[in-house]
Amino acid sequence: MGNVFYRNPRHSYPLAVRGEGVYLYDSQGRQYFDGSGGAAVTCLGHCHPDVVEAIQRQVELLAFAHTAFFTNEPQERLAAALAARFGEDDARVYFVSGGSEANETALKLVRQYWVAHGREDKHVVISRRQSYHGNTLGALSLSGNPGRSQIYAPLLHQWPKIEPCYAYRQQRDDESEADYASRCAASLERAIDEIGAHRVAAFIAEPVVGATLGAVPAVGQYFSTIREICDRHEVLLVADEVMCGCARSGTYFAFEQEAIRPDIVTVAKGLAGGHLPIGAAIARGFIHRQIVDSFGAFSHGHTYVGHATACAAASAVADVIEREKLVEQVSTRGAILKRALQQAFRDHPHVGDVRGRGLLLGIELVCDRETKTPPDAKLGLAEEIRTRAMSNGLICYP
Ligand code: PLP
């Protein structure tokens, strides 16, 4: 152990020295099957040759040029590809270095949009419990993840959090999926009414909840009802697709399966598949127009915005996804994997639920399948499974 400020200084980490396809190798020559792609990052496998080549080419040509002075070809190309995927010609893409920065960018876009409208009061952003939007202070304020935010509570915005759409635990036995979806979505309208629509700027949610709930998609018309509520109250809708986007859940954007279009969508992890750090906030054209017409520019920026090499890596990932029809592959193989998991754990007394979309799948552990009693958090069961799986050569995400 050296001078690194390790995530867990009491833990002894193997030294990763090589990645190839689905495998990682440590300095002892041990092979690990990276089943979760880290935290749902590595979407093409490790060191994909096309991406490695694109990075090498770009570094030799132009590694970086500050975007206060220049634009660059890789960010232009990637922005056009993402706008096309988003389905709006005049969508605008703001490139950053990861998921938290993408959500900070979304927060600021939302705020500046409403100020541009002369609606200074609109500043509250509603999110959901059991969610995660990042570790920077704005994104952490949005996150319904007490384990990660409690210590920092005095530094955070105390914005309201509504219930998640979590059918396994919250749909009543006497309730249809459609009824549960509308009951759950109604909690947004109640929150807006309590705060006052004139103060609410946006609602943010993960279309498939990632780490904090364990691969939970919404049910029925939940998101279309959410979209209607947002429209009715002039509240912008932000889809956080940092984990579930970029093809992982079986469509390029997870929101496509909800037949809605958010006003802003954020992506990161799968964008360059871990080859380089990059994230993005994609905003609908009307948001960009309003900000530019009123202020001339978006009041934001980081040094590594639109980093040429990171954008080149992400462009290469997008090309592979397109060429190898990986969106369709994820959908087909996700269904096969889900069926296999359901089959394998059909009679397991401690597997309560197998769920998810595409290749973003999760298993919920319970003490008892009938009562759905969760295991005592003090047992650290998920962490124990992660550790044991890793010592057996499998990486999964608790
Ligand atoms: N949003 C979601 C849904 C995430 O899963 C994560 C990371 O796990 C983030 C935001 C934060 O992204 P990053 O860790 O790249 O800052």
Short mmCIF file of N, CA and C and ligand atoms in Angstrom, two decimals, residues 98-101 103 132-135 148 206 211 240 242-243 268-269 397, ligand 1:
data_model
loop_
_atom_site.label_atom_id
_atom_site.label_comp_id
_atom_site.label_asym_id
_atom_site.label_seq_id
_atom_site.Cartn_x
_atom_site.Cartn_y
_atom_site.Cartn_z
N GLY A 98 -17.43 13.55 -16.32
CA GLY A 98 -18.02 12.41 -15.63
C GLY A 98 -19.48 12.67 -15.29
N GLY A 99 -20.08 11.73 -14.57
CA GLY A 99 -21.50 11.79 -14.30
C GLY A 99 -21.91 12.90 -13.35
N SER A 100 -21.13 13.10 -12.28
CA SER A 100 -21.49 14.16 -11.33
C SER A 100 -21.45 15.51 -12.01
N GLU A 101 -20.41 15.75 -12.79
CA GLU A 101 -20.30 17.03 -13.52
C GLU A 101 -21.44 17.19 -14.52
N ASN A 103 -24.46 16.08 -14.14
CA ASN A 103 -25.67 16.48 -13.40
C ASN A 103 -25.55 17.90 -12.83
N TYR A 132 -29.24 7.96 -6.96
CA TYR A 132 -27.88 8.50 -6.87
C TYR A 132 -27.61 9.35 -8.11
N HIS A 133 -27.15 10.58 -7.87
CA HIS A 133 -26.88 11.48 -8.99
C HIS A 133 -25.44 12.02 -8.97
N GLY A 134 -24.64 11.57 -7.99
CA GLY A 134 -23.24 11.97 -8.01
C GLY A 134 -22.76 12.48 -6.67
N ASN A 135 -21.46 12.71 -6.59
CA ASN A 135 -20.82 13.02 -5.31
C ASN A 135 -20.40 14.47 -5.14
N ARG A 148 -24.27 8.09 1.55
CA ARG A 148 -23.23 8.91 0.92
C ARG A 148 -23.34 10.38 1.29
N GLU A 206 -33.62 8.73 -12.45
CA GLU A 206 -32.95 7.73 -13.29
C GLU A 206 -34.05 6.85 -13.90
N ALA A 211 -27.30 1.96 -8.93
CA ALA A 211 -26.68 1.37 -7.75
C ALA A 211 -27.54 1.42 -6.49
N ASP A 240 -31.49 11.21 -15.63
CA ASP A 240 -30.10 10.88 -15.32
C ASP A 240 -29.83 9.48 -15.87
N VAL A 242 -26.71 8.37 -16.49
CA VAL A 242 -25.27 8.14 -16.32
C VAL A 242 -24.98 6.65 -16.25
N MET A 243 -25.87 5.89 -15.57
CA MET A 243 -25.64 4.45 -15.50
C MET A 243 -26.47 3.69 -16.54
N ALA A 268 -22.72 9.35 -19.02
CA ALA A 268 -21.28 9.35 -18.69
C ALA A 268 -20.71 7.95 -18.90
N LYS A 269 -20.70 7.16 -17.83
CA LYS A 269 -20.02 5.86 -17.81
C LYS A 269 -19.82 5.17 -19.18
N TYR A 397 -21.39 -5.95 -8.71
CA TYR A 397 -21.51 -4.64 -8.05
C TYR A 397 -22.57 -4.69 -6.94
N1 PLP B 1 -25.69 9.38 -11.77
C1 PLP B 1 -25.82 8.05 -11.71
C2 PLP B 1 -27.15 7.42 -12.04
C3 PLP B 1 -24.74 7.24 -11.33
O1 PLP B 1 -24.88 5.91 -11.26
C4 PLP B 1 -23.49 7.87 -11.04
C5 PLP B 1 -22.34 7.06 -10.63
O2 PLP B 1 -22.43 5.94 -10.22
C6 PLP B 1 -23.40 9.27 -11.12
C7 PLP B 1 -24.51 9.99 -11.50
C8 PLP B 1 -22.11 9.96 -10.82
O3 PLP B 1 -21.20 9.73 -11.84
P1 PLP B 1 -19.62 9.88 -11.60
O4 PLP B 1 -19.25 8.85 -10.59
O5 PLP B 1 -19.02 9.65 -12.96
O6 PLP B 1 -19.38 11.27 -11.12
#
